[in-house]
Short mmCIF file of C-alpha atoms and ligand atoms in Angstrom, two decimals:
data_model
loop_
_atom_site.label_atom_id
_atom_site.label_comp_id
_atom_site.label_asym_id
_atom_site.label_seq_id
_atom_site.Cartn_x
_atom_site.Cartn_y
_atom_site.Cartn_z
CA MET K 1 -0.11 -0.02 0.05
CA SER K 2 1.47 3.55 -0.88
CA ALA K 3 2.06 5.95 1.88
CA PRO K 4 -1.12 7.61 3.64
CA THR K 5 -1.98 11.10 2.32
CA PRO K 6 -1.34 13.86 4.94
CA ILE K 7 -4.19 16.12 5.05
CA ILE K 8 -5.11 19.14 7.24
CA ILE K 9 -9.13 19.73 7.19
CA ASP K 10 -10.10 23.12 7.69
CA THR K 11 -13.73 22.77 9.42
CA ASP K 12 -16.59 24.47 10.54
CA PRO K 13 -18.38 21.30 12.37
CA GLY K 14 -21.12 21.04 11.26
CA VAL K 15 -23.04 17.50 11.00
CA ASP K 16 -21.35 16.53 7.50
CA ASP K 17 -17.92 18.00 8.81
CA ALA K 18 -18.36 15.25 11.61
CA MET K 19 -18.65 12.73 8.95
CA ALA K 20 -15.72 13.90 7.04
CA ILE K 21 -13.67 14.17 10.08
CA LEU K 22 -14.60 10.73 11.47
CA TYR K 23 -14.20 9.15 8.05
CA ALA K 24 -10.65 10.79 7.72
CA LEU K 25 -9.75 9.15 11.04
CA SER K 26 -11.34 5.71 9.64
CA ASP K 27 -9.32 5.35 6.39
CA PRO K 28 -5.77 4.24 6.77
CA ALA K 29 -5.12 6.15 3.26
CA VAL K 30 -5.43 9.20 5.40
CA GLU K 31 -2.65 11.01 7.79
CA LEU K 32 -4.57 13.63 9.21
CA VAL K 33 -2.22 15.95 10.62
CA GLY K 34 -4.78 18.20 12.50
CA LEU K 35 -7.71 20.26 12.03
CA THR K 36 -8.17 24.23 11.70
CA SER K 37 -11.70 25.69 12.68
CA VAL K 38 -13.73 28.13 11.25
CA PHE K 39 -16.97 30.05 11.67
CA GLY K 40 -19.86 28.81 9.33
CA ASN K 41 -22.46 26.23 10.30
CA VAL K 42 -21.53 27.31 14.01
CA THR K 43 -19.82 30.37 15.52
CA GLY K 44 -16.06 30.66 15.80
CA ASP K 45 -16.09 29.60 19.38
CA ARG K 46 -18.21 26.47 18.74
CA ALA K 47 -16.25 25.49 15.60
CA SER K 48 -13.13 25.11 17.54
CA ARG K 49 -14.93 23.43 20.62
CA ASN K 50 -16.72 20.70 18.28
CA ALA K 51 -13.49 20.10 16.30
CA ARG K 52 -11.78 19.31 19.50
CA ALA K 53 -14.79 17.39 21.24
CA LEU K 54 -14.96 15.39 18.07
CA LEU K 55 -11.38 14.13 18.18
CA GLU K 56 -11.55 13.61 21.91
CA LEU K 57 -14.72 11.30 21.17
CA ALA K 58 -12.77 9.53 18.58
CA GLY K 59 -9.83 8.92 20.90
CA SER K 60 -7.36 11.44 19.09
CA ASP K 61 -5.10 13.91 20.44
CA LEU K 62 -4.20 15.71 17.40
CA PRO K 63 -4.02 19.58 17.33
CA VAL K 64 -6.99 21.93 16.41
CA ALA K 65 -5.73 25.39 15.79
CA GLU K 66 -8.55 27.97 16.27
CA GLY K 67 -9.18 30.14 13.31
CA ALA K 68 -11.63 32.96 12.11
CA HIS K 69 -14.51 34.11 13.90
CA ARG K 70 -15.75 36.27 10.81
CA PRO K 71 -15.43 36.90 7.19
CA VAL K 72 -12.54 38.94 5.75
CA VAL K 73 -14.83 41.87 4.28
CA GLN K 74 -18.66 41.07 4.62
CA ASP K 75 -20.70 40.97 7.68
CA LEU K 76 -20.88 37.46 9.38
CA GLN K 77 -24.04 35.71 8.35
CA PRO K 78 -25.98 33.86 11.33
CA PRO K 79 -25.09 29.93 12.02
CA ALA K 80 -27.08 27.64 9.72
CA ASP K 81 -28.64 25.96 12.92
CA PHE K 82 -31.62 25.09 10.85
CA VAL K 83 -29.33 22.80 8.77
CA HIS K 84 -26.94 21.58 11.51
CA GLY K 85 -28.72 22.35 14.83
CA VAL K 86 -27.87 25.12 17.63
CA GLU K 87 -24.78 23.54 18.54
CA GLY K 88 -23.57 22.19 15.08
CA PHE K 89 -24.17 18.54 15.65
CA GLY K 90 -27.91 18.42 15.33
CA GLU K 91 -29.42 17.35 18.81
CA ALA K 92 -26.25 15.17 19.86
CA MET K 93 -24.16 17.06 22.61
CA LEU K 94 -20.83 16.25 23.28
CA PRO K 95 -18.95 16.94 26.49
CA ALA K 96 -16.73 20.12 26.84
CA PRO K 97 -13.22 18.96 25.19
CA ALA K 98 -10.60 18.70 28.14
CA ARG K 99 -7.85 20.01 25.74
CA ALA K 100 -7.10 23.79 24.70
CA PRO K 101 -6.88 24.82 20.90
CA ASP K 102 -3.37 24.66 19.73
CA PRO K 103 -1.56 28.05 20.48
CA ARG K 104 -1.30 29.26 16.87
CA PRO K 105 -4.14 30.85 14.89
CA ALA K 106 -5.07 28.63 12.33
CA HIS K 107 -3.46 30.64 9.21
CA ASP K 108 -0.21 30.43 11.11
CA PHE K 109 -0.57 26.74 11.81
CA ILE K 110 -1.32 25.85 8.15
CA ALA K 111 1.57 27.59 7.10
CA GLU K 112 4.07 26.16 9.63
CA MET K 113 2.64 22.65 9.03
CA LEU K 114 3.34 23.05 4.87
CA ALA K 115 6.72 24.67 5.92
CA GLU K 116 7.67 21.55 7.92
CA ARG K 117 6.91 19.22 5.08
CA PRO K 118 7.07 21.07 1.86
CA GLY K 119 5.16 19.26 -1.04
CA GLU K 120 3.53 16.88 1.09
CA ILE K 121 0.32 17.82 2.68
CA THR K 122 -2.96 18.47 0.91
CA LEU K 123 -5.25 20.93 2.52
CA VAL K 124 -9.02 20.43 2.57
CA PRO K 125 -11.12 23.35 3.54
CA VAL K 126 -14.80 22.18 4.01
CA GLY K 127 -16.21 25.17 5.46
CA PRO K 128 -16.01 29.16 4.58
CA LEU K 129 -12.38 29.98 3.10
CA THR K 130 -11.49 32.33 5.41
CA ASN K 131 -8.56 30.65 7.12
CA ILE K 132 -6.96 29.75 3.75
CA ALA K 133 -7.39 33.46 2.33
CA LEU K 134 -5.70 34.75 5.64
CA ALA K 135 -2.91 32.05 5.32
CA LEU K 136 -2.39 33.40 1.81
CA ASP K 137 -2.03 36.94 2.81
CA ALA K 138 0.42 36.31 5.69
CA HIS K 139 2.54 33.42 4.04
CA PRO K 140 2.34 33.90 0.31
CA GLU K 141 4.78 31.11 0.18
CA ILE K 142 2.25 28.41 0.83
CA THR K 143 1.31 28.26 -2.93
CA LYS K 144 4.60 26.44 -3.55
CA LEU K 145 4.60 24.43 -0.44
CA VAL K 146 1.27 22.76 -0.65
CA LYS K 147 0.60 19.68 -2.34
CA ARG K 148 -2.86 20.37 -3.29
CA VAL K 149 -5.91 22.11 -2.07
CA VAL K 150 -9.41 20.42 -2.26
CA VAL K 151 -11.95 22.76 -1.50
CA MET K 152 -15.68 21.56 -0.72
CA GLY K 153 -17.73 24.61 -1.96
CA GLY K 154 -19.35 26.23 -4.83
CA ALA K 155 -22.02 25.48 -7.79
CA VAL K 156 -20.50 25.88 -10.68
CA ARG K 157 -23.33 24.45 -13.49
CA ARG K 158 -26.22 24.18 -10.86
CA VAL K 159 -28.05 26.27 -8.55
CA GLY K 160 -27.03 27.23 -4.96
CA ASN K 161 -27.96 25.75 -1.57
CA VAL K 162 -28.32 29.02 0.19
CA ASN K 163 -30.38 30.44 -2.67
CA ASP K 164 -30.53 30.04 -6.48
CA PHE K 165 -26.98 31.48 -6.73
CA ALA K 166 -24.46 30.48 -4.15
CA GLU K 167 -23.48 27.43 -2.00
CA ALA K 168 -22.94 28.25 1.58
CA ASN K 169 -19.39 27.86 2.09
CA ILE K 170 -18.56 30.29 -0.67
CA TRP K 171 -21.35 32.50 0.41
CA GLN K 172 -20.41 32.92 3.93
CA ASP K 173 -16.92 34.42 2.55
CA PRO K 174 -16.81 35.29 -1.26
CA HIS K 175 -14.00 37.70 -0.85
CA ALA K 176 -12.10 34.88 0.85
CA ALA K 177 -13.13 32.37 -2.01
CA ALA K 178 -11.84 34.86 -4.47
CA THR K 179 -8.77 34.88 -3.09
CA VAL K 180 -8.07 31.44 -2.56
CA PHE K 181 -9.26 30.78 -6.38
CA ALA K 182 -7.00 33.63 -7.51
CA ALA K 183 -3.98 31.85 -5.88
CA ASP K 184 -1.56 29.70 -8.14
CA TRP K 185 -1.68 26.43 -6.62
CA PRO K 186 -3.04 22.92 -7.54
CA MET K 187 -6.54 23.14 -6.56
CA THR K 188 -9.67 21.09 -7.05
CA LEU K 189 -13.46 22.23 -6.53
CA VAL K 190 -15.60 19.91 -5.11
CA GLY K 191 -18.97 21.38 -5.10
CA LEU K 192 -22.87 20.88 -5.19
CA ASP K 193 -22.39 19.76 -8.98
CA VAL K 194 -21.14 16.47 -7.47
CA THR K 195 -21.88 16.38 -3.77
CA GLU K 196 -25.73 16.59 -4.48
CA GLN K 197 -25.21 13.61 -6.62
CA ILE K 198 -24.24 11.59 -3.57
CA ILE K 199 -27.05 10.42 -1.44
CA CYS K 200 -25.87 9.20 2.16
CA THR K 201 -29.04 7.20 3.59
CA ARG K 202 -29.69 6.45 7.62
CA ALA K 203 -28.64 2.78 6.79
CA ASP K 204 -24.91 4.02 5.79
CA ILE K 205 -24.66 5.57 8.88
CA ALA K 206 -26.48 3.24 11.05
CA ALA K 207 -23.69 0.93 9.71
CA MET K 208 -21.11 2.38 12.19
CA THR K 209 -22.64 1.86 15.46
CA GLY K 210 -22.07 -2.04 15.93
CA PRO K 211 -18.34 -2.07 15.08
CA SER K 212 -17.86 1.38 16.53
CA PRO K 213 -20.39 1.98 19.33
CA ARG K 214 -19.16 5.42 20.69
CA CYS K 215 -18.74 7.39 17.41
CA GLY K 216 -21.44 5.69 15.58
CA ALA K 217 -24.23 6.44 18.15
CA PHE K 218 -22.81 10.06 18.39
CA MET K 219 -22.99 10.15 14.40
CA ALA K 220 -26.30 8.56 14.11
CA HIS K 221 -27.68 10.93 16.66
CA ALA K 222 -26.27 13.77 15.11
CA ALA K 223 -27.14 13.08 11.63
CA GLU K 224 -30.69 12.62 12.21
CA PHE K 225 -31.33 16.62 12.53
CA TYR K 226 -29.84 16.65 8.98
CA PHE K 227 -31.67 13.93 7.66
CA ARG K 228 -34.72 15.89 8.95
CA PHE K 229 -33.50 19.18 7.23
CA HIS K 230 -32.76 17.36 3.72
CA LYS K 231 -36.41 15.55 3.89
CA ASP K 232 -38.15 18.71 4.60
CA SER K 233 -36.17 21.01 2.10
CA ALA K 234 -35.37 18.45 -0.82
CA ASP K 235 -37.53 15.54 -0.22
CA ILE K 236 -34.39 13.42 0.39
CA ASP K 237 -34.25 10.13 2.31
CA GLY K 238 -30.76 10.73 3.58
CA CYS K 239 -28.50 13.61 3.05
CA HIS K 240 -26.04 14.99 0.35
CA LEU K 241 -22.50 13.92 1.12
CA HIS K 242 -20.54 17.42 1.00
CA ASP K 243 -17.61 17.21 2.95
CA PRO K 244 -16.55 13.58 3.13
CA ALA K 245 -16.61 13.73 -0.84
CA ALA K 246 -14.08 16.31 -0.59
CA VAL K 247 -11.80 14.29 1.62
CA ILE K 248 -12.26 11.42 -0.53
CA ALA K 249 -11.28 13.61 -3.62
CA ALA K 250 -7.95 14.33 -1.62
CA LEU K 251 -6.99 10.74 -1.67
CA ASP K 252 -8.31 9.74 -4.98
CA MET K 253 -9.79 11.19 -7.94
CA SER K 254 -10.62 8.11 -9.68
CA ALA K 255 -14.32 8.74 -9.20
CA PHE K 256 -14.67 12.18 -10.16
CA GLU K 257 -14.92 13.79 -13.70
CA THR K 258 -13.26 17.28 -13.98
CA VAL K 259 -12.92 20.23 -16.28
CA SER K 260 -9.95 22.84 -15.96
CA ALA K 261 -10.99 26.36 -15.90
CA PRO K 262 -10.68 29.54 -14.03
CA LEU K 263 -13.29 30.39 -11.41
CA THR K 264 -15.19 33.46 -10.69
CA VAL K 265 -17.12 34.61 -7.68
CA THR K 266 -19.54 37.01 -7.22
CA LEU K 267 -18.62 39.39 -4.44
CA ASP K 268 -21.69 41.22 -3.45
CA GLY K 269 -25.52 41.64 -4.42
CA ALA K 270 -28.24 39.22 -5.02
CA GLU K 271 -25.90 36.91 -6.58
CA ALA K 272 -23.18 37.20 -4.13
CA GLY K 273 -21.23 33.92 -3.71
CA MET K 274 -22.21 32.45 -7.06
CA THR K 275 -19.03 30.63 -8.52
CA ARG K 276 -18.91 30.22 -12.56
CA GLU K 277 -16.15 29.01 -14.82
CA GLY K 278 -14.25 31.81 -16.44
CA GLY K 279 -11.98 35.00 -15.61
CA ASP K 280 -8.61 35.67 -15.54
CA GLY K 281 -7.35 33.28 -12.60
CA PRO K 282 -5.38 30.20 -13.00
CA PRO K 283 -7.04 26.84 -14.06
CA ILE K 284 -8.93 25.06 -11.57
CA ASP K 285 -9.87 21.29 -11.67
CA ILE K 286 -13.68 21.61 -11.00
CA CYS K 287 -15.61 18.48 -10.53
CA ILE K 288 -18.56 18.21 -12.64
CA GLY K 289 -19.25 14.23 -12.73
CA VAL K 290 -18.99 11.49 -9.86
CA ASP K 291 -19.41 7.91 -9.67
CA ALA K 292 -21.52 8.41 -6.42
CA ASP K 293 -21.49 4.79 -5.85
CA ALA K 294 -18.04 4.58 -5.47
CA VAL K 295 -17.70 7.52 -3.06
CA LEU K 296 -20.37 6.21 -1.03
CA THR K 297 -19.07 2.67 -0.79
CA ARG K 298 -15.56 4.06 0.07
CA PHE K 299 -17.20 6.40 2.64
CA ARG K 300 -19.37 3.39 4.26
CA ASP K 301 -16.96 0.79 4.32
CA HIS K 302 -14.21 2.88 6.07
CA LEU K 303 -16.45 4.30 8.64
CA SER K 304 -18.05 1.06 9.50
CA SER K 305 -14.57 -0.84 9.65
CA GLY K 306 -14.27 -0.50 13.35
CA ARG K 307 -11.31 1.34 13.54
CA LEU K 308 -13.05 4.05 15.55
CA PRO K 309 -14.26 3.42 19.09
C1 BDR U 1 -21.53 23.00 2.82
O1 BDR U 1 -22.08 23.86 3.90
C2 BDR U 1 -22.16 23.47 5.10
O2 BDR U 1 -23.45 23.47 5.54
C3 BDR U 1 -21.63 21.80 4.91
O3 BDR U 1 -21.09 21.58 6.16
C4 BDR U 1 -20.81 21.84 3.80
O4 BDR U 1 -19.60 22.33 3.90
C5 BDR U 1 -22.44 22.72 1.84
O5 BDR U 1 -22.98 23.48 1.11
CA1 CA U 2 -18.55 22.12 6.45
#
């Protein structure tokens, strides 16, 4: 087997963020270097707390560096409590984490980790792109140090999920997204164009509970709220698999079809957060097709493999 892929997940946990993080901890093809937290689905404080609580649930002592509490330019939007619940994990509660965050702010943590292992680490942002934009501003050399950047965000050839124009992660901080899309580094966009094609069911999550009782019971409880949101808003029996799809794309692109094009983000007005092909930026690999069964099978098989407690 080839060496595991080192990744940093930048996250706003978040039910599907929790799925992505637990998945990353369960797949031996991943070396999770650490987490960085960002406002989005929840407040900045809550994101840091949730990231640490989740790692403790899974018995991991990896670092969590706390990041942005607000967007770089626009006003902070209220947390998406109707999607992820008031505390971010639906109606599931985790105990307050025992460990403090890493002393470094997220953008410095990212830059230091990339500098320690030049060309090795893949960044996987699955929340608003604020920390990544701040890292680019403070440490522009990271474009040469990162292996890849695999972003969950955007809706390039289809409608958004916040409104007809925008996907949530880009809508929360479009100026940060514009900075990240303008950077000259190897980048893949895993947006609604593919994540809304992958439907994770209650049975997929329930498969965890026997082999991994602690994490499985938590994930099943947390996901229930998210499943109800998808039923009410889109008449889906299950949920879209957003953030875990980005982690899987960071490991193996064989299930994804891409086109290479620059991306333009609308910064304000009614269409703020809209992502469209075109513009002056560097080309980005934009996912436009997916073998949904392959992604879902990999997700479910590792999560239910019993590697988590
Ligand atoms: C993205 O927005 C958040 O609600 C999810 O965690 C995911 O990262 C999907 O649009
Ligand atoms: Ca997220």
